[in-house]
Amino acid sequence: MANLLVTGAAGFIGVNFVYYWLREHPEDRVVGLDALTYAGNLQSLAEAQQDPRFRFVHGDIRDQALVERLLREEAIDTLVHFAAESHVDRSISGPDAFIDTNINGTHSLLKAARSVWLDGDGRPHRFHHVSTDEVYGSLEADDPPFTESTPYAPNSPYSASKAASDHLVRAYHHTYGLQVTTSNCSNNYGPYQFPEKLIPLVIINILHGRPLPIYGDGLNVRDWLYVDDHACGIDLILHKGRVGETYNIGGHNEWTNIDIVRLICGLMDERFAAEPDLARRFPDAPQARGGAAESLITYVKDRPGHDRRYAIDATKTGAELGYRPQETFESGIRKTVQWYLDNEGWWRAVMDGSYKDWIDQQYQERLANSG
Ligand code: NAD
Ligand code: DAU
């Protein structure tokens, strides 16, 4: 039986991880810690909050005293650290929050873990740090995918802040003996993802009949992974991974942005054809007027410093831990489209909150820059 502290538990991957863990590990208890920034949504954890094995704590990872108290009072032996500022575009327009949360916040957690676990009762423990493939920089079209030994070359304030946090985690293992593991994962998709990220943004913009902004030439490549396969990879690392190691998690699933947007457009056209009620629910969607989603595709000014290609080589994680993604992209993307159609209340609530101002501002800027 394990007692987990999950930071960033109300964000996209944190929420999916909490549900995964409660489902797969009935003996365990999970405490979710989240500051509920614009990206955190307590609604997403409504079902988990019915479960006596789960407790939600509203708080900041930079509050070292709070984290120390939780580690002691809840007898936490496993900390899974998701909490972060995670959106590259926001890191370009306002990097400070990324330094505060991703670097200082991670350091604060490490200090709390060291104080309670190493200087305290010396109990067996694990600090798992969730990182990203973006720390490795950008690949050319014919480069081999990133391995765990690819040198770090982060290009955005977001990826630089994640790289700094990875180094701090490594240093706390090397210097103090904290029992750490780190995973570097590729782009996730699935339920509960905030509609500032490409896949939910495209689905929801189609439903509103809004332009689908494609940065630059649309030929940037990302390696997409269904979010439960990320949770499963972390599970394997926690149970079978070697302390002090880093493990890559990826989907062997590279797509250009324009192809992925076209794929989603086709799936949305299919859904409208199969479910006449969608035209009534979403009268602004092009399909409701006999059109096709692709008509909304709009090329806009590129993201500054936009990384061309990410791709993960997860051979080590497969060979050592038996990791293999379970969800095919075909089934995962269909499930995701269906989830957003079935959970209109969830995304409307997100979009009507303070987050709406950001969406509107981005939308106006993209329109002004479209060409
Ligand atoms: P997200 O933005 O959806 O969620 C982040 C969560 O962290 C939010 O609930 C937010 O409220 C919380 N948070 C932010 N600052 C906090 C603070 N100071 N204290 C406590 N909570 C705070 O992000 P996500 O997409 O779920 O990503 C989770 C983690 O996975 C991040 O570390 C990210 O770098 C990493 N990651 C994400 C992806 C991806 O494709 N989304 C891929 C690889 C790695
Ligand atoms: O690779 C892992 C990373 O994936 C995570 O570490 C980040 O937290 C996560 O946000 C994600 O970063 P990306 O920048 O790759 O994701 P995003 O969904 O913002 O963009 C995906 C691609 O689509 C990227 O090449 C930019 C492009 N894009 C994005 C948006 C929002 C567009 O062309 N138009 C858009 O409107």
Coordinates of C-alpha atoms and ligand atoms in Angstrom, one line a residue:
M1 CA 0.0 0.0 0.0
A2 CA 1.4 3.4 -1.0
N3 CA 0.4 7.0 0.0
L4 CA 0.9 9.3 -2.9
L5 CA 1.1 13.1 -3.1
V6 CA 0.2 14.3 -6.6
T7 CA 1.1 17.9 -7.3
G8 CA -0.8 19.6 -10.1
A9 CA -3.6 17.1 -9.5
A10 CA -6.3 19.4 -11.0
G11 CA -4.5 20.0 -14.3
F12 CA -4.9 17.9 -17.5
I13 CA -2.4 15.1 -16.8
G14 CA -2.7 15.3 -13.1
V15 CA -6.5 14.6 -13.2
N16 CA -6.1 11.7 -15.6
F17 CA -3.3 10.3 -13.4
V18 CA -5.5 10.5 -10.3
Y19 CA -8.3 8.6 -12.0
Y20 CA -5.8 6.1 -13.4
W21 CA -4.2 5.5 -10.0
L22 CA -7.5 5.1 -8.1
R23 CA -8.6 2.6 -10.7
E24 CA -5.4 0.6 -11.0
H25 CA -4.3 0.6 -7.3
P26 CA -7.3 0.1 -5.0
E27 CA -5.1 -0.3 -1.9
D28 CA -3.4 3.1 -2.3
R29 CA -4.4 6.6 -1.0
V30 CA -3.9 9.7 -3.1
V31 CA -3.6 13.3 -1.8
G32 CA -3.9 15.9 -4.7
L33 CA -2.2 19.3 -4.2
D34 CA -3.0 22.1 -6.6
A35 CA -2.9 25.9 -6.5
L36 CA -5.9 26.0 -8.9
T37 CA -4.3 28.5 -11.4
Y38 CA -6.3 29.2 -14.6
A39 CA -5.2 25.6 -15.7
G40 CA -6.5 23.8 -12.6
N41 CA -10.1 22.8 -12.4
L42 CA -11.6 21.2 -9.3
Q43 CA -14.7 20.2 -11.3
S44 CA -12.5 17.7 -13.1
L45 CA -11.9 15.9 -9.8
A46 CA -15.6 15.7 -8.8
E47 CA -15.7 11.9 -9.1
A48 CA -12.4 11.4 -7.3
Q49 CA -13.7 13.5 -4.4
Q50 CA -16.5 10.9 -3.9
D51 CA -13.8 8.4 -3.2
P52 CA -12.6 8.1 0.5
R53 CA -9.1 7.2 -0.8
F54 CA -8.7 10.7 -2.3
R55 CA -8.2 14.0 -0.6
F56 CA -7.8 17.3 -2.4
V57 CA -5.7 20.1 -0.8
H58 CA -5.8 23.6 -2.3
G59 CA -2.3 24.9 -2.0
D60 CA 1.0 26.0 -3.7
I61 CA 4.0 23.8 -4.2
R62 CA 6.1 26.8 -3.2
D63 CA 4.6 26.6 0.3
Q64 CA 7.3 24.4 1.8
A65 CA 5.7 24.3 5.3
L66 CA 2.4 23.1 3.8
V67 CA 4.2 20.4 1.8
E68 CA 6.2 19.2 4.8
R69 CA 3.1 19.0 6.9
L70 CA 1.3 16.9 4.2
L71 CA 4.3 14.6 3.8
R72 CA 4.2 14.0 7.6
E73 CA 0.5 14.0 8.4
E74 CA -0.5 11.8 5.4
A75 CA 2.5 9.5 5.7
I76 CA 3.4 10.2 2.1
D77 CA 6.0 7.8 0.6
T78 CA 5.6 8.7 -3.1
L79 CA 5.5 12.2 -4.6
V80 CA 4.5 12.6 -8.2
H81 CA 5.2 16.1 -9.4
F82 CA 3.1 17.4 -12.3
A83 CA 2.5 21.0 -11.1
A84 CA 3.8 23.5 -13.6
E85 CA 3.1 26.3 -15.9
S86 CA 2.8 24.2 -19.0
H87 CA 1.9 26.4 -22.1
V88 CA 4.7 27.4 -24.4
D89 CA 2.8 30.4 -25.8
R90 CA 2.2 31.8 -22.3
S91 CA 5.9 31.3 -21.5
I92 CA 6.8 33.5 -24.4
S93 CA 4.4 36.4 -23.4
G94 CA 5.1 36.1 -19.7
P95 CA 8.0 33.9 -18.6
D96 CA 8.1 35.0 -14.9
A97 CA 5.4 32.6 -13.7
F98 CA 7.4 29.7 -15.3
I99 CA 10.5 30.6 -13.4
D100 CA 8.5 30.9 -10.1
T101 CA 6.6 27.7 -10.4
N102 CA 8.7 25.4 -12.5
I103 CA 12.1 26.2 -11.0
N104 CA 11.4 27.7 -7.6
G105 CA 8.4 25.5 -7.0
T106 CA 10.2 22.3 -7.8
H107 CA 13.1 23.4 -5.6
S108 CA 10.7 24.1 -2.7
L109 CA 9.3 20.6 -3.1
L110 CA 12.8 19.1 -3.1
K111 CA 13.6 21.0 0.1
A112 CA 10.4 19.7 1.7
A113 CA 11.1 16.1 0.7
R114 CA 14.7 16.3 1.9
S115 CA 13.7 17.8 5.2
V116 CA 11.0 15.2 5.9
W117 CA 12.4 12.1 4.2
L118 CA 16.1 12.4 4.6
D119 CA 16.6 14.5 7.7
G120 CA 13.4 13.2 9.3
D121 CA 12.4 9.5 9.8
G122 CA 14.5 8.2 6.8
R123 CA 11.5 6.3 5.5
P124 CA 11.6 4.6 2.0
H125 CA 10.4 7.2 -0.5
R126 CA 10.3 8.2 -4.1
F127 CA 10.2 11.6 -5.7
H128 CA 9.0 11.3 -9.3
H129 CA 9.5 14.4 -11.5
V130 CA 7.4 14.7 -14.6
S131 CA 9.2 16.5 -17.4
T132 CA 9.0 16.9 -21.1
D133 CA 10.7 16.0 -24.4
E134 CA 11.0 19.8 -25.1
V135 CA 14.2 20.0 -22.9
Y136 CA 16.1 18.2 -25.7
G137 CA 15.4 21.0 -28.2
S138 CA 14.4 20.6 -31.8
L139 CA 15.0 17.9 -34.3
E140 CA 15.6 18.2 -38.1
A141 CA 13.4 16.0 -40.3
D142 CA 15.9 13.2 -40.6
D143 CA 17.4 13.3 -37.1
P144 CA 17.0 10.2 -34.9
P145 CA 14.5 10.7 -32.0
F146 CA 15.5 11.9 -28.6
T147 CA 17.1 9.3 -26.2
E148 CA 17.8 9.8 -22.5
S149 CA 21.3 10.8 -23.4
T150 CA 20.4 13.5 -25.9
P151 CA 22.1 16.7 -24.6
Y152 CA 19.7 19.3 -23.2
A153 CA 19.0 22.3 -25.5
P154 CA 15.8 23.9 -24.4
N155 CA 14.5 26.7 -26.7
S156 CA 11.6 28.4 -25.0
P157 CA 11.3 29.9 -21.5
Y158 CA 8.9 27.0 -20.7
S159 CA 11.4 24.2 -21.7
A160 CA 14.3 26.1 -20.1
S161 CA 12.4 26.2 -16.8
K162 CA 11.6 22.5 -17.1
A163 CA 15.3 21.7 -17.9
A164 CA 16.4 23.7 -14.8
S165 CA 13.9 21.7 -12.7
D166 CA 15.2 18.4 -14.1
H167 CA 18.8 19.4 -13.1
L168 CA 17.7 20.3 -9.6
V169 CA 16.0 16.9 -9.2
R170 CA 19.1 15.2 -10.4
A171 CA 21.3 17.3 -8.1
Y172 CA 19.2 16.4 -5.0
H173 CA 19.8 12.7 -5.8
H174 CA 23.5 13.1 -6.4
T175 CA 24.2 15.4 -3.5
Y176 CA 21.8 14.4 -0.8
G177 CA 20.7 10.9 -1.9
L178 CA 17.0 11.8 -2.4
Q179 CA 15.4 8.8 -4.2
V180 CA 14.3 10.4 -7.5
T181 CA 13.2 9.3 -10.9
T182 CA 12.4 11.6 -13.9
S183 CA 10.3 11.0 -17.0
N184 CA 10.5 13.0 -20.2
C185 CA 7.3 12.6 -22.2
S186 CA 6.0 13.7 -25.6
N187 CA 2.8 15.7 -26.3
N188 CA -0.2 14.3 -24.5
Y189 CA -3.8 14.4 -25.6
G190 CA -7.1 13.2 -24.1
P191 CA -10.0 14.2 -21.8
Y192 CA -9.7 17.3 -19.5
Q193 CA -7.1 19.1 -21.6
F194 CA -7.4 22.9 -21.5
P195 CA -8.5 24.4 -24.8
E196 CA -5.4 26.5 -25.2
K197 CA -3.5 23.4 -26.4
L198 CA -3.8 22.4 -30.1
I199 CA -6.2 19.4 -30.0
P200 CA -8.9 20.7 -27.7
L201 CA -8.6 24.2 -29.3
V202 CA -9.3 22.8 -32.7
I203 CA -12.3 20.7 -31.6
I204 CA -13.9 23.6 -29.7
N205 CA -13.2 26.2 -32.4
I206 CA -14.9 23.9 -35.0
L207 CA -18.0 23.8 -32.7
H208 CA -17.9 27.6 -32.6
G209 CA -17.2 28.1 -36.3
R210 CA -14.0 29.9 -35.4
P211 CA -10.8 29.9 -37.4
L212 CA -8.4 27.0 -36.7
P213 CA -5.0 28.9 -36.3
I214 CA -2.1 27.0 -37.9
Y215 CA 1.3 28.5 -36.8
G216 CA 3.8 29.1 -39.7
D217 CA 3.6 26.5 -42.4
G218 CA 1.9 23.8 -40.3
L219 CA 4.7 21.4 -40.9
N220 CA 6.1 21.3 -37.3
V221 CA 6.0 17.7 -36.0
R222 CA 4.9 16.5 -32.6
D223 CA 4.8 12.9 -31.2
W224 CA 1.4 12.4 -29.7
L225 CA 0.6 10.1 -26.7
Y226 CA -2.8 9.3 -25.2
V227 CA -2.7 10.6 -21.6
D228 CA -3.4 7.2 -19.9
D229 CA -0.3 5.8 -21.6
H230 CA 1.7 8.5 -19.9
A231 CA 0.1 7.6 -16.5
C232 CA 0.9 3.9 -17.2
G233 CA 4.6 4.8 -18.0
I234 CA 4.9 6.7 -14.7
D235 CA 3.3 3.7 -12.9
L236 CA 6.0 1.4 -14.4
I237 CA 8.8 3.8 -13.4
L238 CA 7.5 4.0 -9.8
H239 CA 7.3 0.2 -9.5
K240 CA 10.2 -1.0 -11.6
G241 CA 12.4 2.0 -12.4
R242 CA 15.9 2.5 -11.1
V243 CA 16.4 5.3 -8.7
G244 CA 18.4 8.2 -10.1
E245 CA 17.4 7.3 -13.7
T246 CA 15.5 9.2 -16.3
Y247 CA 13.1 7.5 -18.7
N248 CA 11.6 8.7 -22.0
I249 CA 7.9 8.1 -22.6
G250 CA 6.5 8.6 -26.1
G251 CA 3.9 7.4 -28.6
H252 CA 5.9 6.4 -31.7
N253 CA 3.3 8.6 -33.3
E254 CA 4.7 11.6 -35.2
W255 CA 2.3 14.0 -37.0
T256 CA 2.7 17.4 -38.7
N257 CA 0.3 19.9 -37.2
I258 CA -1.6 20.5 -40.4
D259 CA -2.2 16.7 -40.8
I260 CA -3.5 16.4 -37.3
V261 CA -5.8 19.4 -37.7
R262 CA -7.1 17.9 -41.0
L263 CA -7.7 14.5 -39.2
I264 CA -9.7 16.2 -36.5
C265 CA -11.7 18.1 -39.1
G266 CA -12.6 14.9 -40.8
L267 CA -13.6 13.2 -37.6
M268 CA -15.8 16.2 -36.6
D269 CA -17.5 16.1 -40.1
E270 CA -18.2 12.4 -39.5
R271 CA -19.7 13.1 -36.1
F272 CA -22.0 15.8 -37.5
A273 CA -23.1 13.5 -40.3
A274 CA -23.8 10.7 -37.8
E275 CA -25.6 12.8 -35.1
P276 CA -28.1 15.3 -36.6
D277 CA -28.6 16.7 -33.1
L278 CA -25.0 18.2 -33.2
A279 CA -26.2 20.8 -35.8
R280 CA -28.9 22.0 -33.4
R281 CA -26.5 22.1 -30.4
F282 CA -23.7 23.9 -32.4
P283 CA -25.4 26.1 -35.1
D284 CA -22.2 28.1 -35.7
A285 CA -20.2 25.0 -36.8
P286 CA -19.7 24.9 -40.6
Q287 CA -21.2 21.5 -40.7
A288 CA -24.5 22.9 -39.4
R289 CA -24.7 25.0 -42.6
G290 CA -23.7 22.2 -44.9
G291 CA -20.0 23.1 -44.9
A292 CA -16.8 21.2 -43.8
A293 CA -14.6 21.9 -40.8
E294 CA -11.5 22.3 -43.1
S295 CA -12.9 25.6 -44.3
L296 CA -11.9 27.1 -41.0
I297 CA -8.2 26.4 -41.4
T298 CA -6.3 29.7 -41.2
Y299 CA -2.5 30.1 -41.4
V300 CA -1.2 32.6 -38.9
K301 CA 2.2 34.1 -37.9
D302 CA 4.5 31.5 -36.4
R303 CA 5.2 31.0 -32.7
P304 CA 8.6 32.8 -32.0
G305 CA 11.4 30.2 -31.7
H306 CA 8.9 27.4 -32.7
D307 CA 10.6 24.0 -32.4
R308 CA 10.4 22.2 -35.7
R309 CA 10.1 18.6 -34.5
Y310 CA 10.0 16.4 -31.4
A311 CA 10.2 12.6 -31.4
I312 CA 10.8 10.3 -28.5
D313 CA 12.9 7.1 -28.5
A314 CA 11.4 5.1 -25.6
T315 CA 13.5 2.0 -26.2
K316 CA 15.1 2.1 -22.7
T317 CA 11.6 2.4 -21.0
G318 CA 10.4 -0.5 -23.2
A319 CA 13.4 -2.7 -22.6
E320 CA 13.8 -2.1 -18.9
L321 CA 10.2 -1.7 -17.7
G322 CA 8.1 -3.3 -20.5
Y323 CA 6.5 0.0 -21.4
R324 CA 4.4 0.0 -24.6
P325 CA 1.6 2.5 -25.4
Q326 CA -1.8 0.7 -25.3
E327 CA -4.0 3.2 -27.1
T328 CA -3.8 3.5 -30.9
F329 CA -3.9 7.0 -32.2
E330 CA -7.0 6.1 -34.2
S331 CA -8.9 5.0 -31.1
G332 CA -7.4 7.7 -28.8
I333 CA -8.3 10.6 -31.0
R334 CA -11.8 9.3 -31.6
K335 CA -12.3 8.9 -27.8
T336 CA -11.0 12.5 -27.3
V337 CA -13.3 14.0 -29.9
Q338 CA -16.2 12.2 -28.3
W339 CA -15.3 13.3 -24.8
Y340 CA -15.4 17.0 -25.8
L341 CA -18.7 16.5 -27.5
D342 CA -20.1 14.7 -24.4
N343 CA -18.6 17.2 -21.9
E344 CA -19.8 20.6 -23.3
G345 CA -20.5 21.8 -19.7
W346 CA -16.9 21.2 -18.7
W347 CA -15.3 23.2 -21.5
R348 CA -17.9 25.9 -21.4
A349 CA -17.2 26.5 -17.7
V350 CA -13.5 26.6 -18.4
M351 CA -14.0 29.1 -21.3
D352 CA -16.4 31.3 -19.3
G353 CA -13.9 31.7 -16.5
S354 CA -11.0 34.1 -16.2
Y355 CA -9.3 32.1 -18.9
K356 CA -11.8 33.6 -21.5
D357 CA -9.8 36.8 -21.6
W358 CA -6.7 35.0 -22.7
I359 CA -8.6 33.1 -25.4
D360 CA -10.2 36.2 -26.7
Q361 CA -6.9 38.1 -26.8
Q362 CA -5.1 35.2 -28.5
Y363 CA -7.9 34.9 -31.0
Q364 CA -7.8 38.6 -31.9
E365 CA -4.0 38.6 -32.3
R366 CA -4.1 35.5 -34.5
L367 CA -6.8 36.9 -36.7
A368 CA -4.8 40.1 -37.0
N369 CA -1.7 38.0 -38.0
S370 CA -3.4 35.6 -40.4
G371 CA -2.1 35.6 -43.9
Ligands
NAD1 P1 -1.7 21.8 -16.9 O1 -1.2 23.2 -17.2 O2 -2.9 21.3 -17.5 O3 -1.8 21.6 -15.4 C1 -0.9 22.1 -14.4 C2 -1.5 22.1 -13.0 O4 -0.5 22.6 -12.1 C3 -2.7 23.0 -12.9 O5 -3.8 22.3 -12.3 C4 -2.3 24.1 -12.0 O6 -3.3 24.7 -11.2 C5 -1.2 23.5 -11.2 N1 -0.2 24.4 -10.7 C6 0.4 25.4 -11.4 N2 1.2 26.1 -10.5 C7 1.1 25.5 -9.3 C8 1.7 25.8 -8.0 N3 2.6 26.8 -7.9 N4 1.4 25.0 -7.0 C9 0.5 24.0 -7.2 N5 -0.1 23.7 -8.3 C10 0.2 24.5 -9.4 O7 -0.4 20.9 -17.3 P2 -0.4 19.4 -17.9 O8 -0.5 19.5 -19.3 O9 -1.3 18.6 -17.0 O10 1.2 19.1 -17.5 C11 1.5 18.5 -16.3 C12 3.0 18.2 -16.2 O11 3.4 17.4 -17.3 C13 3.8 19.5 -16.4 O12 4.9 19.4 -15.5 C14 4.3 19.5 -17.8 O13 5.5 20.1 -18.0 C15 4.4 18.0 -18.0 N6 4.2 17.5 -19.4 C16 3.1 17.9 -20.1 C17 2.9 17.4 -21.4 C18 1.7 17.7 -22.2 O14 1.6 17.4 -23.4 N7 0.7 18.4 -21.7 C19 3.9 16.5 -22.0 C20 5.0 16.2 -21.2 C21 5.2 16.7 -19.9
DAU2 O1 6.2 18.0 -26.1 C1 5.6 18.1 -24.8 C2 4.9 19.4 -24.6 O2 3.7 19.5 -25.4 C3 4.6 19.7 -23.2 O3 5.8 19.8 -22.4 C4 3.8 21.1 -23.0 O4 3.4 21.3 -21.7 C5 2.6 21.0 -23.9 O5 1.9 22.2 -23.9 C6 3.0 20.6 -25.4 O6 3.7 21.7 -26.0 P1 3.4 22.2 -27.5 O7 3.9 23.6 -27.7 O8 4.0 21.1 -28.5 O9 1.8 22.0 -27.5 P2 0.7 22.9 -28.2 O10 -0.6 22.2 -28.1 O11 0.7 24.3 -27.6 O12 1.1 23.0 -29.7 C7 1.2 21.8 -30.5 C8 1.7 22.2 -31.8 O13 0.7 22.9 -32.5 C9 2.9 23.2 -31.8 O14 3.8 22.9 -32.9 C10 2.3 24.6 -32.0 C11 1.1 24.3 -32.9 N1 -0.1 25.1 -32.6 C12 -0.6 25.3 -31.4 C13 -1.7 26.0 -31.1 C14 -2.2 26.2 -29.7 C15 -0.7 25.7 -33.7 O15 -0.3 25.6 -34.9 N2 -1.8 26.5 -33.5 C16 -2.3 26.7 -32.2 O16 -3.4 27.4 -32.1

